[in-house]
Coordinates of C-alpha atoms and ligand atoms in Angstrom, one line a residue:
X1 CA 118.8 101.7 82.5
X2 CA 119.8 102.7 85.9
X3 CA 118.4 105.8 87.3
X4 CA 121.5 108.4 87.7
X5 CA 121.4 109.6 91.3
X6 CA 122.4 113.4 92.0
X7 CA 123.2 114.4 95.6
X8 CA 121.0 117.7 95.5
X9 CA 118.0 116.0 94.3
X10 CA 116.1 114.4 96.2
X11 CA 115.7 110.5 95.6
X12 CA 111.7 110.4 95.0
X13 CA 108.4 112.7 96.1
X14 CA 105.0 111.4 95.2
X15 CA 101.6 112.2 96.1
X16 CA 99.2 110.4 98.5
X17 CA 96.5 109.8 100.6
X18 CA 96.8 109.4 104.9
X19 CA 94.9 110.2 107.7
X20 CA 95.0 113.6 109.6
X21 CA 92.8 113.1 112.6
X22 CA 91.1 110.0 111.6
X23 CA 90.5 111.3 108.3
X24 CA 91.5 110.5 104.9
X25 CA 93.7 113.2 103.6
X26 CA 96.2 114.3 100.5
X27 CA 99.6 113.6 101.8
X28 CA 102.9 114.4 100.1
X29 CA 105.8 112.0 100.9
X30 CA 109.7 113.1 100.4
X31 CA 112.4 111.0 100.2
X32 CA 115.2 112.5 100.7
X33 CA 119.2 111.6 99.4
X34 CA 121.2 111.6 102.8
X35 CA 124.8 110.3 103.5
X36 CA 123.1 106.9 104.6
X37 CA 121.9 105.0 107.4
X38 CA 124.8 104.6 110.1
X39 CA 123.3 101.1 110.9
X40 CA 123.5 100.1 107.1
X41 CA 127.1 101.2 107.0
X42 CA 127.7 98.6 109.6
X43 CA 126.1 96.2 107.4
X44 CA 122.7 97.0 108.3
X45 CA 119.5 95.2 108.3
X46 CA 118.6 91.8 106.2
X47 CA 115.8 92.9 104.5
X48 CA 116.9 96.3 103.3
X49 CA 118.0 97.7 100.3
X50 CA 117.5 101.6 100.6
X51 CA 121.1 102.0 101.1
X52 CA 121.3 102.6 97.4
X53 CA 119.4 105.3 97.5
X54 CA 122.2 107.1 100.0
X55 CA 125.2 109.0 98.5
X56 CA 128.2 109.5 101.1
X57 CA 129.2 112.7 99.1
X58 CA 125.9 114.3 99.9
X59 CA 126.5 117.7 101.9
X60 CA 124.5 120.6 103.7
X61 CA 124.2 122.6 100.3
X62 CA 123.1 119.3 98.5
X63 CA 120.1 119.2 101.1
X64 CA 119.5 122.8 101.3
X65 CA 118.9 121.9 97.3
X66 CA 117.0 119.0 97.7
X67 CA 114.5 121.2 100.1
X68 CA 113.9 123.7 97.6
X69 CA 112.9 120.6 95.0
X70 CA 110.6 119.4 97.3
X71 CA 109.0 122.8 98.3
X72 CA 108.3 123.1 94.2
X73 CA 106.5 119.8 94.2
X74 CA 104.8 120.8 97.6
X75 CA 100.9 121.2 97.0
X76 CA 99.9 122.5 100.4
X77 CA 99.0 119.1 101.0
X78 CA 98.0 118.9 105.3
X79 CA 100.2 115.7 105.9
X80 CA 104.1 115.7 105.2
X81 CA 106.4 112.2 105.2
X82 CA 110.0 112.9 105.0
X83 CA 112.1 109.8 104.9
X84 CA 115.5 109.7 104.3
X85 CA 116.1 105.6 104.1
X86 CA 117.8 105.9 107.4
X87 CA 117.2 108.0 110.8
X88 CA 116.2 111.8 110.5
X89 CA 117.5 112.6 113.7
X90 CA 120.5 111.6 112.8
X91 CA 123.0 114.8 112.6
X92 CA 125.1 113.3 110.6
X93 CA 122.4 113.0 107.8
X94 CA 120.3 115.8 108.6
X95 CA 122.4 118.4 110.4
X96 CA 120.4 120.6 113.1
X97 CA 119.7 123.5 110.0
X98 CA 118.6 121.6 107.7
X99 CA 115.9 120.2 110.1
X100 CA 115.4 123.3 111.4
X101 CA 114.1 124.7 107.8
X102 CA 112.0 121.5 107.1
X103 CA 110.2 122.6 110.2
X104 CA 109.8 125.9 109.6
X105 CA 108.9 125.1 105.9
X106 CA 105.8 122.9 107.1
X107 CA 105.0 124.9 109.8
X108 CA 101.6 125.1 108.4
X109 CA 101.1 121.3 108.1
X110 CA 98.6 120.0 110.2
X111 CA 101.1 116.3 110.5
X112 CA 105.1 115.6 110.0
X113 CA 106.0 112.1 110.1
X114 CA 109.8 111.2 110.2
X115 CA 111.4 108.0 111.0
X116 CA 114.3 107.4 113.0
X117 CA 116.4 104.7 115.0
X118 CA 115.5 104.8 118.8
X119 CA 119.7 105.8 119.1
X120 CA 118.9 109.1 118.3
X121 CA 115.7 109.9 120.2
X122 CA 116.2 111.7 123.2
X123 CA 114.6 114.5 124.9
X124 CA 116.8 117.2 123.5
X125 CA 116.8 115.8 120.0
X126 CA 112.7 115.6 120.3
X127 CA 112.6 119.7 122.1
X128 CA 113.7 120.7 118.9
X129 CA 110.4 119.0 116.5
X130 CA 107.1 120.5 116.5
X131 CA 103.8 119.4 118.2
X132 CA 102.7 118.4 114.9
X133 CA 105.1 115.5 114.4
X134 CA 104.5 112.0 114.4
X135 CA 107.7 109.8 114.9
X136 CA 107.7 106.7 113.2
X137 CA 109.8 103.6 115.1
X138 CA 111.1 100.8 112.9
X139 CA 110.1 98.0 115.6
X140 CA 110.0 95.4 113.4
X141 CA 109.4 92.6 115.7
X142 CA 109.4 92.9 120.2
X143 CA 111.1 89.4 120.0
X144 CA 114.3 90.0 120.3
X145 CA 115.8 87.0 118.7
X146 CA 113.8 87.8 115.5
X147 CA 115.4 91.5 116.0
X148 CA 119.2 90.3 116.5
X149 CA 119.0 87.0 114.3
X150 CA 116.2 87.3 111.8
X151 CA 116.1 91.2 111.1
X152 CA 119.9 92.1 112.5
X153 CA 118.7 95.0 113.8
X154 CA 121.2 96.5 115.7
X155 CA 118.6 97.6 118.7
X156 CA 116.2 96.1 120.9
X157 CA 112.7 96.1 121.6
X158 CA 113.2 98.1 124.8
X159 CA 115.1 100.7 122.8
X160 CA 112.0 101.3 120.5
X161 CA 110.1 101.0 124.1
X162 CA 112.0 103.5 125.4
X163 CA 112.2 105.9 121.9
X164 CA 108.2 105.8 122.0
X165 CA 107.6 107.1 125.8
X166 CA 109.9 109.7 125.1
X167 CA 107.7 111.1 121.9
X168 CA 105.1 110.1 124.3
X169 CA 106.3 112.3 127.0
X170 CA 107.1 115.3 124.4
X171 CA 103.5 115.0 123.5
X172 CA 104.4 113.5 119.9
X173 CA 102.2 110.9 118.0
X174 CA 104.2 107.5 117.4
X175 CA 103.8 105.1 114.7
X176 CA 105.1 102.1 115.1
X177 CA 106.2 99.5 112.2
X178 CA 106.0 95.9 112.1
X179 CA 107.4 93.7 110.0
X180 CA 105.6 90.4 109.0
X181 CA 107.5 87.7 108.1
X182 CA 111.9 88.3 108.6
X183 CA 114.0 85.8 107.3
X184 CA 114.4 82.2 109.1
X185 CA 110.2 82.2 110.3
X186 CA 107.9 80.1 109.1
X187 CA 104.2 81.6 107.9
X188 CA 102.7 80.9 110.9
X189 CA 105.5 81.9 113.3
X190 CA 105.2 85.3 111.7
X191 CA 101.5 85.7 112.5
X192 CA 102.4 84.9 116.4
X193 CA 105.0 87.0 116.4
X194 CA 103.6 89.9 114.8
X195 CA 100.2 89.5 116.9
X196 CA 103.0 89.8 120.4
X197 CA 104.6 92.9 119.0
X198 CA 101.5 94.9 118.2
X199 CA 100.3 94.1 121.7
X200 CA 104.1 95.5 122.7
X201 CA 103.5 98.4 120.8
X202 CA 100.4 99.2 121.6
X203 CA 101.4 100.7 125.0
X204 CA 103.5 103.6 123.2
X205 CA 102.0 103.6 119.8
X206 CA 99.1 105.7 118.2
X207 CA 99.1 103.5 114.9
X208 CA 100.9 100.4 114.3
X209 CA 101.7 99.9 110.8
X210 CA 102.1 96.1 109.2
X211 CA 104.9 95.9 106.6
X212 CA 104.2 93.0 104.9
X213 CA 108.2 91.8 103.7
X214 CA 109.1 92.9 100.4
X215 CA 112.1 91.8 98.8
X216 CA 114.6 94.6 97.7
X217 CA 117.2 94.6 95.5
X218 CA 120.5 93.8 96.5
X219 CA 119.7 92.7 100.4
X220 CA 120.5 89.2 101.9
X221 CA 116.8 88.5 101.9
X222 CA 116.8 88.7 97.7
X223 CA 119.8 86.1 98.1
X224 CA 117.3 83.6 100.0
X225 CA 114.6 84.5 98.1
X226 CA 116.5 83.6 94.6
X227 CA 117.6 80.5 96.3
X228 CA 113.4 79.2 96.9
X229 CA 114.5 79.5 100.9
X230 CA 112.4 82.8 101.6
X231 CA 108.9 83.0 100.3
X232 CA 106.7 86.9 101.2
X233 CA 104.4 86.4 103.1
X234 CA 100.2 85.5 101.7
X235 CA 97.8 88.1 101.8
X236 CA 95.6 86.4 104.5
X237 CA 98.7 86.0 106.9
X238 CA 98.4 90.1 106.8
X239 CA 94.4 89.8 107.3
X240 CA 94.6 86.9 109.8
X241 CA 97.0 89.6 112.2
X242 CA 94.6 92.8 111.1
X243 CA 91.3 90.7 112.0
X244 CA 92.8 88.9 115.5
X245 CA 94.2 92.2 116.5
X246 CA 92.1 95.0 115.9
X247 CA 89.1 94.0 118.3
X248 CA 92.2 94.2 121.0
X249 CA 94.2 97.0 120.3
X250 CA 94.0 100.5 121.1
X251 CA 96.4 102.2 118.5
X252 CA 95.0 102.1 114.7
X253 CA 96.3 99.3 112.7
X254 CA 97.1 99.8 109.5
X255 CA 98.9 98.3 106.2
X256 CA 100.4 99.7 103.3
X257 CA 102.0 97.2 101.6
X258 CA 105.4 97.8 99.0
X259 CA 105.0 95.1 96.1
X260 CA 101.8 93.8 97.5
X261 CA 100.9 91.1 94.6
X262 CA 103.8 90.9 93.2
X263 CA 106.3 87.5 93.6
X264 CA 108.6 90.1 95.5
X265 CA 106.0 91.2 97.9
X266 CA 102.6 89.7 99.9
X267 CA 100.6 87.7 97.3
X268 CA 98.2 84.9 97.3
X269 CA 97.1 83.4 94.0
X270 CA 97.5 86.2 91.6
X271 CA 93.2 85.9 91.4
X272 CA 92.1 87.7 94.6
X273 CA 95.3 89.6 95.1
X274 CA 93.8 93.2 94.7
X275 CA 90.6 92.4 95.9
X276 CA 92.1 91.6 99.3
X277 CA 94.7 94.7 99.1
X278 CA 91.5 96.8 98.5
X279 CA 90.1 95.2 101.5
X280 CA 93.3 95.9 103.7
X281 CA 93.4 99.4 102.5
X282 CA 89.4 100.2 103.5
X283 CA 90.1 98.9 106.9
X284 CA 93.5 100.7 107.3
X285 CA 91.3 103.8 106.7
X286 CA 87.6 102.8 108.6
X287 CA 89.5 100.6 111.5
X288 CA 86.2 98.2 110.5
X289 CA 86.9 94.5 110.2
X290 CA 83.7 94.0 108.3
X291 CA 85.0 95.3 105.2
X292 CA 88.3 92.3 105.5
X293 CA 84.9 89.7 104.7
X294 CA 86.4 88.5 101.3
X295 CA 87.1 85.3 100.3
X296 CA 88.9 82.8 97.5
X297 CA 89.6 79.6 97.1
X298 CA 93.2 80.0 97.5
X299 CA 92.7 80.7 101.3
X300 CA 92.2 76.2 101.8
X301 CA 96.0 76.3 100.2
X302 CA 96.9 78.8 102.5
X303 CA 96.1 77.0 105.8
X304 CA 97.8 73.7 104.4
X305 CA 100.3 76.0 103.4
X306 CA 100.9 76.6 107.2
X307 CA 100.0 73.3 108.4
X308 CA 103.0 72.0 105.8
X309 CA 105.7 74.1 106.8
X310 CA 104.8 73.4 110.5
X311 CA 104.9 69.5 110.0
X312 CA 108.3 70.3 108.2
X313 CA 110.0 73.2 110.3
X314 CA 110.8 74.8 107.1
X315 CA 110.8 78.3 106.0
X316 CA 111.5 77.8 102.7
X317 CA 109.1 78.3 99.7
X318 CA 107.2 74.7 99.8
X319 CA 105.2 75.2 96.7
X320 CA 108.2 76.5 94.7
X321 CA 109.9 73.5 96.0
X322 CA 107.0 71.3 95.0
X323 CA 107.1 73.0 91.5
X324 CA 110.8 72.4 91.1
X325 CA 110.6 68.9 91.9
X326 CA 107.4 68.5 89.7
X327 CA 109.5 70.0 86.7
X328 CA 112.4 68.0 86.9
X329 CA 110.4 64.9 87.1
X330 CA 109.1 65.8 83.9
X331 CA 105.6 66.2 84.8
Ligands
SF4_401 S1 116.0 99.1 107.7 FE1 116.3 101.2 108.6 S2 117.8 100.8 110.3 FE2 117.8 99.0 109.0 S3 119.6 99.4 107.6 FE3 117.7 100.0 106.6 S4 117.5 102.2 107.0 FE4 119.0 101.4 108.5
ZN402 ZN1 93.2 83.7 95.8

């Protein structure tokens, strides 16, 4: 049954852990209804489905509300993360007060991460956020083919550039996110590109965060997807990027991924799935490389995975095609 959405509650809060200074901390995250992303009201990005979590009818009462939800679920936790599924310094989905109280109701917080489009960072948007904020940039890729034709972003890389040396410059923390594997790329173009944009990134970013794709309801993506012309990315893409870049990188690399083992999300065989999530999440935590040592056999099907899709140019999902064909022969 479908969840029934009220515009003065917020969409979800949960409880979690994140680092403060390096360490491993409880974090809250809020999500909170707004009026929507203005990009996904243009259409919006190929891969994302939080528009349904948006209400256009949702006002400055309704958030007001939604603020007073959160503050009852609020632990004292030292690490905040308000996300709205769209841009937080947008004023038309978080007017100036209802920021204002956020702020002044985690004033105690130690770290506030928000997300928003580089549109609506500026100097006098950022004068306004405490010290203790960490602005996270949707990136997604510093190619900006991927970004226009793969991701339809509606920005370019040097719009996030230019976004992060601002927070930079108003003595914010940035975190940057990256996505591996938009629409039209093959397995091993994704690696490539992702291993470019970190290096990008890395000039404006404290952490870099690796989004694994994950296919949301409802999005263009799923369309593909349904069609066997999209497969998620494998779990060792995500470690082969995490292993080749961290020697080389300044900012902290990290990876949380939505769906991870799941058909919708990053997988491998279904076997070594959570051992190698396990092994993502101690290094997003420890930055050490050594804890990425584990193995299965499904890794040899991964690199003729790549190897196959290069000789064929294809993005598509070979193995499911393999499987269909397999099936319909009878076999
Ligand atoms: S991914 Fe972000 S920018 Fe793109 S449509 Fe969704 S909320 Fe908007
Ligand atoms: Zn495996």
């Amino acid at each position: 049954m479908e969840k029934r959405r009220s515009a003065s509650r917020p969409e979800a809060v949960w409880k979690e852990k994140d680092l403060v200074s390096g360490q491993e901390e409880d974090a809250m995250v809020a999500i909170f209804r707004t009026s929507g992303c203005s990009w996904a009201k243009k259409g919006g990005c190929t891969m994302c489905g939080y528009s349904s979590a948006s209400l256009s009818e949702v006002t400055t009462e309704d958030l007001m509300s939604q603020i007073d939800e959160v503050m009852r679920k609020y632990g004292g936790e030292k690490f905040v993360k308000i996300y709205t599924s769209g841009s937080f310094l947008d004023d038309n989905e978080i007017p100036p007060e209802v920021r204002e109280r956020i702020f002044s109701e985690f004033s105690e917080c130690s770290r506030i991460l928000f997300e928003s489009r580089p549109e609506y960072v500026t100097r006098e948007s950022l004068s306004q956020v405490p010290k203790t904020v960490t602005l996270a940039l949707g990136l997604e890729s510093s190619d900006p083919d991927v970004l226009s034709k793969s991701v339809r972003k509606g920005f370019t890389p040097e719009d996030s550039r230019r976004a992060g040396e601002c927070a930079k410059d108003a003595g914010l923390c940035v975190r940057t996110y990256l996505l591996l594997k938009p629409l039209f790329m093959t397995e091993s173009d994704a690696i490539e590109d992702v291993l470019r944009s970190i290096a990008f990134a890395d000039t404006f970013s404290d952490e870099i965060s690796v989004n694994p794709v994950n296919v949301q309801r409802g999005t263009y993506l799923e369309h593909l997807w349904r069609r066997g012309s999209y497969r998620p990315p494998w779990i060792w893409s995500l470690t082969e990027v995490i292993t080749k870049a961290a020697p080389v990188t300044k900012a902290r690399i990290m990876s949380s991924p939505s769906g991870g083992g799941s058909q919708r999300g990053v997988h491998n065989c279904g076997a070594c799935d959570s051992k190698v999530l396990d092994a993502v999440h101690e290094f997003s935590i420890t930055q050490d490389t050594g804890c990425m040592d584990v193995h299965c056999e499904c890794e040899t099907r991964w690199r003729r995975y790549l190897e196959s899709e290069r000789m064929l140019g294809t993005a598509a999902d070979i193995d499911r095609g393999i499987r269909d064909e397999l099936m319909l022969a009878g076999r």
